[in-house]
């Protein structure tokens, strides 16, 4: 928030999460992925509100959850885990297959990454804002028209250097 203010952007704390989600949607959309707000509205319930839904076709989806935190690192795995499990259940009950779940946040504590590595049901990967931005930047000069989403499926903590090498950008 302070960095935004230093750059002349005045954003209320309450609006920060909404703007973060909007920007994340733009990045995924610019990667050529289908950010499907219509399907998301159909799947969402009063209780479960998925942030971003990437529709891969053939009833396959990637759920993207965005988290911001006033501290520098996001470290509350148990609450996120329950929330994402609920999203999985709601989505699969409607006949969809969740290929991957991505959690995008400014940063993650070591404890959070460790807890995520031990979680096998969610097929969850962590993406920091900086890594997602670097992938987006590199994709602009890559030969692909649509980002090969399967590059996001392999690791718990996504490494932009590996992805950019796979895109032959680095």
PDB file of N, CA and C in Angstrom, residues 29-131:
ATOM      1  N   UNK A  29      -5.664 -13.472 -18.511  1.00  0.00           N
ATOM      2  CA  UNK A  29      -6.325 -13.250 -19.799  1.00  0.00           C
ATOM      3  C   UNK A  29      -5.298 -12.910 -20.876  1.00  0.00           C
ATOM      4  N   UNK A  30      -4.336 -12.060 -20.542  1.00  0.00           N
ATOM      5  CA  UNK A  30      -3.271 -11.702 -21.484  1.00  0.00           C
ATOM      6  C   UNK A  30      -2.387 -12.897 -21.847  1.00  0.00           C
ATOM      7  N   UNK A  31      -2.370 -13.907 -20.979  1.00  0.00           N
ATOM      8  CA  UNK A  31      -1.626 -15.128 -21.285  1.00  0.00           C
ATOM      9  C   UNK A  31      -2.411 -16.012 -22.262  1.00  0.00           C
ATOM     10  N   UNK A  32      -3.586 -15.555 -22.638  1.00  0.00           N
ATOM     11  CA  UNK A  32      -4.398 -16.291 -23.599  1.00  0.00           C
ATOM     12  C   UNK A  32      -5.285 -17.339 -22.964  1.00  0.00           C
ATOM     13  N   UNK A  33      -5.358 -17.342 -21.650  1.00  0.00           N
ATOM     14  CA  UNK A  33      -6.197 -18.310 -20.952  1.00  0.00           C
ATOM     15  C   UNK A  33      -7.624 -17.766 -20.848  1.00  0.00           C
ATOM     16  N   UNK A  34      -8.590 -18.664 -20.840  1.00  0.00           N
ATOM     17  CA  UNK A  34      -9.996 -18.282 -20.823  1.00  0.00           C
ATOM     18  C   UNK A  34     -10.454 -18.015 -19.395  1.00  0.00           C
ATOM     19  N   UNK A  35     -10.442 -16.737 -19.004  1.00  0.00           N
ATOM     20  CA  UNK A  35     -10.965 -16.325 -17.709  1.00  0.00           C
ATOM     21  C   UNK A  35     -12.482 -16.278 -17.879  1.00  0.00           C
ATOM     22  N   UNK A  36     -13.172 -17.263 -17.314  1.00  0.00           N
ATOM     23  CA  UNK A  36     -14.599 -17.459 -17.597  1.00  0.00           C
ATOM     24  C   UNK A  36     -15.470 -16.957 -16.447  1.00  0.00           C
ATOM     25  N   UNK A  37     -15.845 -15.676 -16.522  1.00  0.00           N
ATOM     26  CA  UNK A  37     -16.688 -15.079 -15.484  1.00  0.00           C
ATOM     27  C   UNK A  37     -18.122 -15.588 -15.548  1.00  0.00           C
ATOM     28  N   UNK A  38     -18.582 -15.964 -16.728  1.00  0.00           N
ATOM     29  CA  UNK A  38     -19.957 -16.473 -16.866  1.00  0.00           C
ATOM     30  C   UNK A  38     -20.081 -17.816 -16.158  1.00  0.00           C
ATOM     31  N   UNK A  39     -19.163 -18.729 -16.444  1.00  0.00           N
ATOM     32  CA  UNK A  39     -19.187 -20.034 -15.787  1.00  0.00           C
ATOM     33  C   UNK A  39     -18.953 -19.883 -14.287  1.00  0.00           C
ATOM     34  N   UNK A  40     -18.078 -18.980 -13.920  1.00  0.00           N
ATOM     35  CA  UNK A  40     -17.806 -18.735 -12.499  1.00  0.00           C
ATOM     36  C   UNK A  40     -19.095 -18.326 -11.781  1.00  0.00           C
ATOM     37  N   UNK A  41     -19.875 -17.455 -12.398  1.00  0.00           N
ATOM     38  CA  UNK A  41     -21.137 -17.015 -11.800  1.00  0.00           C
ATOM     39  C   UNK A  41     -22.127 -18.175 -11.662  1.00  0.00           C
ATOM     40  N   UNK A  42     -22.089 -19.094 -12.616  1.00  0.00           N
ATOM     41  CA  UNK A  42     -22.975 -20.262 -12.551  1.00  0.00           C
ATOM     42  C   UNK A  42     -22.552 -21.225 -11.441  1.00  0.00           C
ATOM     43  N   UNK A  43     -21.252 -21.363 -11.234  1.00  0.00           N
ATOM     44  CA  UNK A  43     -20.727 -22.304 -10.237  1.00  0.00           C
ATOM     45  C   UNK A  43     -20.789 -21.728  -8.826  1.00  0.00           C
ATOM     46  N   UNK A  44     -20.508 -20.449  -8.692  1.00  0.00           N
ATOM     47  CA  UNK A  44     -20.460 -19.836  -7.361  1.00  0.00           C
ATOM     48  C   UNK A  44     -21.788 -19.979  -6.627  1.00  0.00           C
ATOM     49  N   UNK A  45     -21.669 -20.130  -5.321  1.00  0.00           N
ATOM     50  CA  UNK A  45     -22.841 -20.178  -4.452  1.00  0.00           C
ATOM     51  C   UNK A  45     -22.744 -18.980  -3.500  1.00  0.00           C
ATOM     52  N   UNK A  46     -23.741 -18.821  -2.662  1.00  0.00           N
ATOM     53  CA  UNK A  46     -23.691 -17.733  -1.674  1.00  0.00           C
ATOM     54  C   UNK A  46     -22.489 -17.905  -0.740  1.00  0.00           C
ATOM     55  N   UNK A  47     -22.168 -19.163  -0.462  1.00  0.00           N
ATOM     56  CA  UNK A  47     -21.084 -19.477   0.468  1.00  0.00           C
ATOM     57  C   UNK A  47     -19.719 -19.533  -0.227  1.00  0.00           C
ATOM     58  N   UNK A  48     -19.666 -20.122  -1.409  1.00  0.00           N
ATOM     59  CA  UNK A  48     -18.400 -20.325  -2.118  1.00  0.00           C
ATOM     60  C   UNK A  48     -18.307 -19.396  -3.315  1.00  0.00           C
ATOM     61  N   UNK A  49     -17.369 -18.473  -3.245  1.00  0.00           N
ATOM     62  CA  UNK A  49     -17.171 -17.502  -4.324  1.00  0.00           C
ATOM     63  C   UNK A  49     -15.743 -17.598  -4.838  1.00  0.00           C
ATOM     64  N   UNK A  50     -15.590 -18.355  -5.922  1.00  0.00           N
ATOM     65  CA  UNK A  50     -14.284 -18.511  -6.556  1.00  0.00           C
ATOM     66  C   UNK A  50     -13.855 -17.154  -7.111  1.00  0.00           C
ATOM     67  N   UNK A  51     -12.588 -16.797  -6.932  1.00  0.00           N
ATOM     68  CA  UNK A  51     -12.081 -15.514  -7.428  1.00  0.00           C
ATOM     69  C   UNK A  51     -11.957 -15.517  -8.944  1.00  0.00           C
ATOM     70  N   UNK A  52     -11.174 -16.462  -9.442  1.00  0.00           N
ATOM     71  CA  UNK A  52     -10.906 -16.520 -10.885  1.00  0.00           C
ATOM     72  C   UNK A  52     -11.054 -17.967 -11.322  1.00  0.00           C
ATOM     73  N   UNK A  53     -11.726 -18.162 -12.443  1.00  0.00           N
ATOM     74  CA  UNK A  53     -11.923 -19.493 -12.981  1.00  0.00           C
ATOM     75  C   UNK A  53     -11.371 -19.510 -14.399  1.00  0.00           C
ATOM     76  N   UNK A  54     -10.409 -20.398 -14.627  1.00  0.00           N
ATOM     77  CA  UNK A  54      -9.831 -20.556 -15.958  1.00  0.00           C
ATOM     78  C   UNK A  54     -10.466 -21.794 -16.580  1.00  0.00           C
ATOM     79  N   UNK A  55     -11.172 -21.599 -17.679  1.00  0.00           N
ATOM     80  CA  UNK A  55     -11.870 -22.682 -18.352  1.00  0.00           C
ATOM     81  C   UNK A  55     -10.960 -23.239 -19.437  1.00  0.00           C
ATOM     82  N   UNK A  56     -10.557 -24.495 -19.282  1.00  0.00           N
ATOM     83  CA  UNK A  56      -9.654 -25.147 -20.239  1.00  0.00           C
ATOM     84  C   UNK A  56     -10.424 -25.899 -21.318  1.00  0.00           C
ATOM     85  N   UNK A  57     -11.755 -25.929 -21.221  1.00  0.00           N
ATOM     86  CA  UNK A  57     -12.579 -26.704 -22.140  1.00  0.00           C
ATOM     87  C   UNK A  57     -12.724 -28.126 -21.639  1.00  0.00           C
ATOM     88  N   UNK A  58     -13.596 -28.889 -22.269  1.00  0.00           N
ATOM     89  CA  UNK A  58     -13.828 -30.294 -21.893  1.00  0.00           C
ATOM     90  C   UNK A  58     -14.136 -30.466 -20.403  1.00  0.00           C
ATOM     91  N   UNK A  59     -14.842 -29.500 -19.824  1.00  0.00           N
ATOM     92  CA  UNK A  59     -15.205 -29.525 -18.395  1.00  0.00           C
ATOM     93  C   UNK A  59     -14.001 -29.553 -17.461  1.00  0.00           C
ATOM     94  N   UNK A  60     -12.845 -29.048 -17.921  1.00  0.00           N
ATOM     95  CA  UNK A  60     -11.643 -28.964 -17.090  1.00  0.00           C
ATOM     96  C   UNK A  60     -11.382 -27.502 -16.723  1.00  0.00           C
ATOM     97  N   UNK A  61     -11.060 -27.300 -15.460  1.00  0.00           N
ATOM     98  CA  UNK A  61     -10.910 -25.948 -14.932  1.00  0.00           C
ATOM     99  C   UNK A  61      -9.648 -25.809 -14.091  1.00  0.00           C
ATOM    100  N   UNK A  62      -9.190 -24.581 -13.997  1.00  0.00           N
ATOM    101  CA  UNK A  62      -8.177 -24.200 -13.014  1.00  0.00           C
ATOM    102  C   UNK A  62      -8.837 -23.151 -12.130  1.00  0.00           C
ATOM    103  N   UNK A  63      -8.793 -23.378 -10.835  1.00  0.00           N
ATOM    104  CA  UNK A  63      -9.317 -22.408  -9.875  1.00  0.00           C
ATOM    105  C   UNK A  63      -8.150 -21.542  -9.415  1.00  0.00           C
ATOM    106  N   UNK A  64      -8.347 -20.234  -9.451  1.00  0.00           N
ATOM    107  CA  UNK A  64      -7.309 -19.308  -8.991  1.00  0.00           C
ATOM    108  C   UNK A  64      -7.864 -18.524  -7.808  1.00  0.00           C
ATOM    109  N   UNK A  65      -7.163 -18.616  -6.712  1.00  0.00           N
ATOM    110  CA  UNK A  65      -7.514 -17.875  -5.510  1.00  0.00           C
ATOM    111  C   UNK A  65      -6.465 -16.794  -5.312  1.00  0.00           C
ATOM    112  N   UNK A  66      -6.907 -15.600  -4.984  1.00  0.00           N
ATOM    113  CA  UNK A  66      -5.992 -14.481  -4.739  1.00  0.00           C
ATOM    114  C   UNK A  66      -6.059 -14.109  -3.265  1.00  0.00           C
ATOM    115  N   UNK A  67      -4.918 -13.860  -2.683  1.00  0.00           N
ATOM    116  CA  UNK A  67      -4.859 -13.442  -1.285  1.00  0.00           C
ATOM    117  C   UNK A  67      -3.896 -12.275  -1.156  1.00  0.00           C
ATOM    118  N   UNK A  68      -4.339 -11.308  -0.411  1.00  0.00           N
ATOM    119  CA  UNK A  68      -3.460 -10.194  -0.061  1.00  0.00           C
ATOM    120  C   UNK A  68      -3.359 -10.183   1.451  1.00  0.00           C
ATOM    121  N   UNK A  69      -2.328  -9.590   1.936  1.00  0.00           N
ATOM    122  CA  UNK A  69      -2.117  -9.554   3.374  1.00  0.00           C
ATOM    123  C   UNK A  69      -1.383  -8.261   3.714  1.00  0.00           C
ATOM    124  N   UNK A  70      -1.715  -7.709   4.861  1.00  0.00           N
ATOM    125  CA  UNK A  70      -1.036  -6.486   5.272  1.00  0.00           C
ATOM    126  C   UNK A  70       0.419  -6.755   5.636  1.00  0.00           C
ATOM    127  N   UNK A  71       0.702  -7.986   6.043  1.00  0.00           N
ATOM    128  CA  UNK A  71       2.096  -8.336   6.281  1.00  0.00           C
ATOM    129  C   UNK A  71       2.715  -8.699   4.930  1.00  0.00           C
ATOM    130  N   UNK A  72       4.001  -8.891   4.896  1.00  0.00           N
ATOM    131  CA  UNK A  72       4.684  -9.152   3.623  1.00  0.00           C
ATOM    132  C   UNK A  72       4.460 -10.562   3.105  1.00  0.00           C
ATOM    133  N   UNK A  73       4.147 -11.519   3.984  1.00  0.00           N
ATOM    134  CA  UNK A  73       4.010 -12.906   3.571  1.00  0.00           C
ATOM    135  C   UNK A  73       2.644 -13.434   3.957  1.00  0.00           C
ATOM    136  N   UNK A  74       2.087 -14.248   3.095  1.00  0.00           N
ATOM    137  CA  UNK A  74       0.821 -14.892   3.426  1.00  0.00           C
ATOM    138  C   UNK A  74       1.149 -16.188   4.143  1.00  0.00           C
ATOM    139  N   UNK A  75       0.531 -16.406   5.333  1.00  0.00           N
ATOM    140  CA  UNK A  75       0.942 -17.552   6.125  1.00  0.00           C
ATOM    141  C   UNK A  75      -0.202 -18.325   6.786  1.00  0.00           C
ATOM    142  N   UNK A  76      -1.419 -18.187   6.333  1.00  0.00           N
ATOM    143  CA  UNK A  76      -2.559 -18.856   6.959  1.00  0.00           C
ATOM    144  C   UNK A  76      -3.059 -19.991   6.083  1.00  0.00           C
ATOM    145  N   UNK A  77      -2.306 -21.083   6.016  1.00  0.00           N
ATOM    146  CA  UNK A  77      -2.645 -22.187   5.129  1.00  0.00           C
ATOM    147  C   UNK A  77      -3.953 -22.875   5.503  1.00  0.00           C
ATOM    148  N   UNK A  78      -4.208 -23.053   6.781  1.00  0.00           N
ATOM    149  CA  UNK A  78      -5.400 -23.805   7.186  1.00  0.00           C
ATOM    150  C   UNK A  78      -6.684 -23.151   6.699  1.00  0.00           C
ATOM    151  N   UNK A  79      -6.780 -21.830   6.775  1.00  0.00           N
ATOM    152  CA  UNK A  79      -8.002 -21.163   6.315  1.00  0.00           C
ATOM    153  C   UNK A  79      -8.129 -21.237   4.795  1.00  0.00           C
ATOM    154  N   UNK A  80      -7.034 -21.087   4.089  1.00  0.00           N
ATOM    155  CA  UNK A  80      -7.054 -21.179   2.626  1.00  0.00           C
ATOM    156  C   UNK A  80      -7.376 -22.603   2.198  1.00  0.00           C
ATOM    157  N   UNK A  81      -6.819 -23.568   2.876  1.00  0.00           N
ATOM    158  CA  UNK A  81      -7.042 -24.971   2.563  1.00  0.00           C
ATOM    159  C   UNK A  81      -8.526 -25.320   2.647  1.00  0.00           C
ATOM    160  N   UNK A  82      -9.184 -24.919   3.724  1.00  0.00           N
ATOM    161  CA  UNK A  82     -10.624 -25.179   3.880  1.00  0.00           C
ATOM    162  C   UNK A  82     -11.428 -24.511   2.765  1.00  0.00           C
ATOM    163  N   UNK A  83     -11.064 -23.287   2.454  1.00  0.00           N
ATOM    164  CA  UNK A  83     -11.764 -22.521   1.423  1.00  0.00           C
ATOM    165  C   UNK A  83     -11.623 -23.194   0.059  1.00  0.00           C
ATOM    166  N   UNK A  84     -10.424 -23.587  -0.305  1.00  0.00           N
ATOM    167  CA  UNK A  84     -10.189 -24.195  -1.615  1.00  0.00           C
ATOM    168  C   UNK A  84     -10.837 -25.582  -1.698  1.00  0.00           C
ATOM    169  N   UNK A  85     -10.803 -26.335  -0.617  1.00  0.00           N
ATOM    170  CA  UNK A  85     -11.483 -27.635  -0.607  1.00  0.00           C
ATOM    171  C   UNK A  85     -12.977 -27.453  -0.878  1.00  0.00           C
ATOM    172  N   UNK A  86     -13.554 -26.433  -0.324  1.00  0.00           N
ATOM    173  CA  UNK A  86     -14.966 -26.144  -0.542  1.00  0.00           C
ATOM    174  C   UNK A  86     -15.223 -25.791  -2.013  1.00  0.00           C
ATOM    175  N   UNK A  87     -14.320 -25.014  -2.624  1.00  0.00           N
ATOM    176  CA  UNK A  87     -14.435 -24.681  -4.051  1.00  0.00           C
ATOM    177  C   UNK A  87     -14.361 -25.950  -4.905  1.00  0.00           C
ATOM    178  N   UNK A  88     -13.427 -26.824  -4.569  1.00  0.00           N
ATOM    179  CA  UNK A  88     -13.272 -28.099  -5.292  1.00  0.00           C
ATOM    180  C   UNK A  88     -14.570 -28.892  -5.243  1.00  0.00           C
ATOM    181  N   UNK A  89     -15.110 -29.019  -4.041  1.00  0.00           N
ATOM    182  CA  UNK A  89     -16.332 -29.800  -3.859  1.00  0.00           C
ATOM    183  C   UNK A  89     -17.474 -29.212  -4.681  1.00  0.00           C
ATOM    184  N   UNK A  90     -17.678 -27.919  -4.582  1.00  0.00           N
ATOM    185  CA  UNK A  90     -18.750 -27.256  -5.327  1.00  0.00           C
ATOM    186  C   UNK A  90     -18.578 -27.459  -6.824  1.00  0.00           C
ATOM    187  N   UNK A  91     -17.364 -27.335  -7.308  1.00  0.00           N
ATOM    188  CA  UNK A  91     -17.080 -27.446  -8.739  1.00  0.00           C
ATOM    189  C   UNK A  91     -17.254 -28.876  -9.239  1.00  0.00           C
ATOM    190  N   UNK A  92     -16.716 -29.833  -8.514  1.00  0.00           N
ATOM    191  CA  UNK A  92     -16.814 -31.224  -8.959  1.00  0.00           C
ATOM    192  C   UNK A  92     -18.237 -31.753  -8.867  1.00  0.00           C
ATOM    193  N   UNK A  93     -18.996 -31.271  -7.891  1.00  0.00           N
ATOM    194  CA  UNK A  93     -20.407 -31.677  -7.785  1.00  0.00           C
ATOM    195  C   UNK A  93     -21.215 -31.227  -9.004  1.00  0.00           C
ATOM    196  N   UNK A  94     -20.704 -30.219  -9.696  1.00  0.00           N
ATOM    197  CA  UNK A  94     -21.392 -29.723 -10.891  1.00  0.00           C
ATOM    198  C   UNK A  94     -20.818 -30.345 -12.171  1.00  0.00           C
ATOM    199  N   UNK A  95     -20.006 -31.380 -12.022  1.00  0.00           N
ATOM    200  CA  UNK A  95     -19.541 -32.147 -13.167  1.00  0.00           C
ATOM    201  C   UNK A  95     -18.248 -31.673 -13.803  1.00  0.00           C
ATOM    202  N   UNK A  96     -17.510 -30.808 -13.126  1.00  0.00           N
ATOM    203  CA  UNK A  96     -16.246 -30.311 -13.668  1.00  0.00           C
ATOM    204  C   UNK A  96     -15.069 -31.014 -13.009  1.00  0.00           C
ATOM    205  N   UNK A  97     -13.955 -31.030 -13.724  1.00  0.00           N
ATOM    206  CA  UNK A  97     -12.706 -31.580 -13.197  1.00  0.00           C
ATOM    207  C   UNK A  97     -11.750 -30.420 -12.948  1.00  0.00           C
ATOM    208  N   UNK A  98     -11.300 -30.305 -11.716  1.00  0.00           N
ATOM    209  CA  UNK A  98     -10.344 -29.255 -11.374  1.00  0.00           C
ATOM    210  C   UNK A  98      -8.953 -29.818 -11.647  1.00  0.00           C
ATOM    211  N   UNK A  99      -8.321 -29.297 -12.696  1.00  0.00           N
ATOM    212  CA  UNK A  99      -6.993 -29.751 -13.111  1.00  0.00           C
ATOM    213  C   UNK A  99      -5.933 -29.230 -12.159  1.00  0.00           C
ATOM    214  N   UNK A 100      -6.126 -28.018 -11.666  1.00  0.00           N
ATOM    215  CA  UNK A 100      -5.122 -27.370 -10.820  1.00  0.00           C
ATOM    216  C   UNK A 100      -5.795 -26.265 -10.028  1.00  0.00           C
ATOM    217  N   UNK A 101      -5.243 -25.977  -8.879  1.00  0.00           N
ATOM    218  CA  UNK A 101      -5.640 -24.803  -8.117  1.00  0.00           C
ATOM    219  C   UNK A 101      -4.384 -23.966  -7.918  1.00  0.00           C
ATOM    220  N   UNK A 102      -4.508 -22.696  -8.208  1.00  0.00           N
ATOM    221  CA  UNK A 102      -3.388 -21.772  -8.041  1.00  0.00           C
ATOM    222  C   UNK A 102      -3.745 -20.756  -6.963  1.00  0.00           C
ATOM    223  N   UNK A 103      -2.797 -20.475  -6.114  1.00  0.00           N
ATOM    224  CA  UNK A 103      -2.963 -19.433  -5.111  1.00  0.00           C
ATOM    225  C   UNK A 103      -1.955 -18.340  -5.428  1.00  0.00           C
ATOM    226  N   UNK A 104      -2.469 -17.156  -5.705  1.00  0.00           N
ATOM    227  CA  UNK A 104      -1.625 -16.013  -6.042  1.00  0.00           C
ATOM    228  C   UNK A 104      -1.624 -15.058  -4.845  1.00  0.00           C
ATOM    229  N   UNK A 105      -0.438 -14.707  -4.386  1.00  0.00           N
ATOM    230  CA  UNK A 105      -0.287 -13.785  -3.258  1.00  0.00           C
ATOM    231  C   UNK A 105       1.033 -13.036  -3.423  1.00  0.00           C
ATOM    232  N   UNK A 106       1.193 -11.929  -2.714  1.00  0.00           N
ATOM    233  CA  UNK A 106       2.451 -11.193  -2.819  1.00  0.00           C
ATOM    234  C   UNK A 106       3.664 -12.036  -2.451  1.00  0.00           C
ATOM    235  N   UNK A 107       3.529 -12.875  -1.434  1.00  0.00           N
ATOM    236  CA  UNK A 107       4.624 -13.741  -1.012  1.00  0.00           C
ATOM    237  C   UNK A 107       4.067 -14.803  -0.076  1.00  0.00           C
ATOM    238  N   UNK A 108       4.837 -15.837   0.204  1.00  0.00           N
ATOM    239  CA  UNK A 108       4.414 -16.914   1.084  1.00  0.00           C
ATOM    240  C   UNK A 108       5.493 -17.183   2.111  1.00  0.00           C
ATOM    241  N   UNK A 109       5.075 -17.460   3.334  1.00  0.00           N
ATOM    242  CA  UNK A 109       6.042 -17.819   4.372  1.00  0.00           C
ATOM    243  C   UNK A 109       6.570 -19.224   4.090  1.00  0.00           C
ATOM    244  N   UNK A 110       7.723 -19.542   4.653  1.00  0.00           N
ATOM    245  CA  UNK A 110       8.292 -20.890   4.493  1.00  0.00           C
ATOM    246  C   UNK A 110       7.341 -21.938   5.066  1.00  0.00           C
ATOM    247  N   UNK A 111       6.711 -21.615   6.171  1.00  0.00           N
ATOM    248  CA  UNK A 111       5.758 -22.541   6.798  1.00  0.00           C
ATOM    249  C   UNK A 111       4.575 -22.808   5.859  1.00  0.00           C
ATOM    250  N   UNK A 112       4.100 -21.769   5.194  1.00  0.00           N
ATOM    251  CA  UNK A 112       2.981 -21.929   4.264  1.00  0.00           C
ATOM    252  C   UNK A 112       3.369 -22.850   3.116  1.00  0.00           C
ATOM    253  N   UNK A 113       4.532 -22.643   2.540  1.00  0.00           N
ATOM    254  CA  UNK A 113       5.009 -23.489   1.437  1.00  0.00           C
ATOM    255  C   UNK A 113       5.145 -24.929   1.915  1.00  0.00           C
ATOM    256  N   UNK A 114       5.704 -25.117   3.099  1.00  0.00           N
ATOM    257  CA  UNK A 114       5.866 -26.462   3.658  1.00  0.00           C
ATOM    258  C   UNK A 114       4.506 -27.143   3.833  1.00  0.00           C
ATOM    259  N   UNK A 115       3.537 -26.439   4.412  1.00  0.00           N
ATOM    260  CA  UNK A 115       2.194 -27.007   4.606  1.00  0.00           C
ATOM    261  C   UNK A 115       1.552 -27.353   3.268  1.00  0.00           C
ATOM    262  N   UNK A 116       1.777 -26.529   2.278  1.00  0.00           N
ATOM    263  CA  UNK A 116       1.225 -26.771   0.941  1.00  0.00           C
ATOM    264  C   UNK A 116       1.851 -28.013   0.314  1.00  0.00           C
ATOM    265  N   UNK A 117       3.133 -28.203   0.524  1.00  0.00           N
ATOM    266  CA  UNK A 117       3.815 -29.382  -0.024  1.00  0.00           C
ATOM    267  C   UNK A 117       3.246 -30.675   0.533  1.00  0.00           C
ATOM    268  N   UNK A 118       2.727 -30.624   1.755  1.00  0.00           N
ATOM    269  CA  UNK A 118       2.180 -31.813   2.407  1.00  0.00           C
ATOM    270  C   UNK A 118       0.727 -32.069   2.014  1.00  0.00           C
ATOM    271  N   UNK A 119       0.075 -31.095   1.414  1.00  0.00           N
ATOM    272  CA  UNK A 119      -1.329 -31.214   1.011  1.00  0.00           C
ATOM    273  C   UNK A 119      -1.401 -31.865  -0.361  1.00  0.00           C
ATOM    274  N   UNK A 120      -2.011 -33.030  -0.443  1.00  0.00           N
ATOM    275  CA  UNK A 120      -2.052 -33.751  -1.714  1.00  0.00           C
ATOM    276  C   UNK A 120      -3.425 -33.721  -2.372  1.00  0.00           C
ATOM    277  N   UNK A 121      -4.486 -33.400  -1.648  1.00  0.00           N
ATOM    278  CA  UNK A 121      -5.832 -33.437  -2.211  1.00  0.00           C
ATOM    279  C   UNK A 121      -6.124 -32.258  -3.143  1.00  0.00           C
ATOM    280  N   UNK A 122      -5.532 -31.133  -2.885  1.00  0.00           N
ATOM    281  CA  UNK A 122      -5.906 -29.904  -3.590  1.00  0.00           C
ATOM    282  C   UNK A 122      -5.196 -29.689  -4.915  1.00  0.00           C
ATOM    283  N   UNK A 123      -4.080 -30.366  -5.148  1.00  0.00           N
ATOM    284  CA  UNK A 123      -3.287 -30.113  -6.340  1.00  0.00           C
ATOM    285  C   UNK A 123      -3.046 -28.605  -6.473  1.00  0.00           C
ATOM    286  N   UNK A 124      -2.502 -28.055  -5.412  1.00  0.00           N
ATOM    287  CA  UNK A 124      -2.337 -26.618  -5.262  1.00  0.00           C
ATOM    288  C   UNK A 124      -0.906 -26.198  -5.567  1.00  0.00           C
ATOM    289  N   UNK A 125      -0.788 -25.129  -6.346  1.00  0.00           N
ATOM    290  CA  UNK A 125       0.511 -24.499  -6.573  1.00  0.00           C
ATOM    291  C   UNK A 125       0.430 -23.052  -6.130  1.00  0.00           C
ATOM    292  N   UNK A 126       1.553 -22.554  -5.686  1.00  0.00           N
ATOM    293  CA  UNK A 126       1.653 -21.182  -5.191  1.00  0.00           C
ATOM    294  C   UNK A 126       2.376 -20.326  -6.215  1.00  0.00           C
ATOM    295  N   UNK A 127       1.846 -19.145  -6.454  1.00  0.00           N
ATOM    296  CA  UNK A 127       2.443 -18.216  -7.407  1.00  0.00           C
ATOM    297  C   UNK A 127       2.525 -16.849  -6.740  1.00  0.00           C
ATOM    298  N   UNK A 128       3.724 -16.323  -6.630  1.00  0.00           N
ATOM    299  CA  UNK A 128       3.827 -14.964  -6.098  1.00  0.00           C
ATOM    300  C   UNK A 128       3.463 -13.976  -7.206  1.00  0.00           C
ATOM    301  N   UNK A 129       3.075 -12.807  -6.799  1.00  0.00           N
ATOM    302  CA  UNK A 129       2.713 -11.752  -7.753  1.00  0.00           C
ATOM    303  C   UNK A 129       3.868 -11.462  -8.701  1.00  0.00           C
ATOM    304  N   UNK A 130       5.058 -11.392  -8.156  1.00  0.00           N
ATOM    305  CA  UNK A 130       6.239 -11.088  -8.971  1.00  0.00           C
ATOM    306  C   UNK A 130       6.488 -12.179 -10.010  1.00  0.00           C
ATOM    307  N   UNK A 131       6.342 -13.441  -9.622  1.00  0.00           N
ATOM    308  CA  UNK A 131       6.544 -14.551 -10.545  1.00  0.00           C
ATOM    309  C   UNK A 131       5.499 -14.496 -11.660  1.00  0.00           C
TER     310      UNK A 131
END
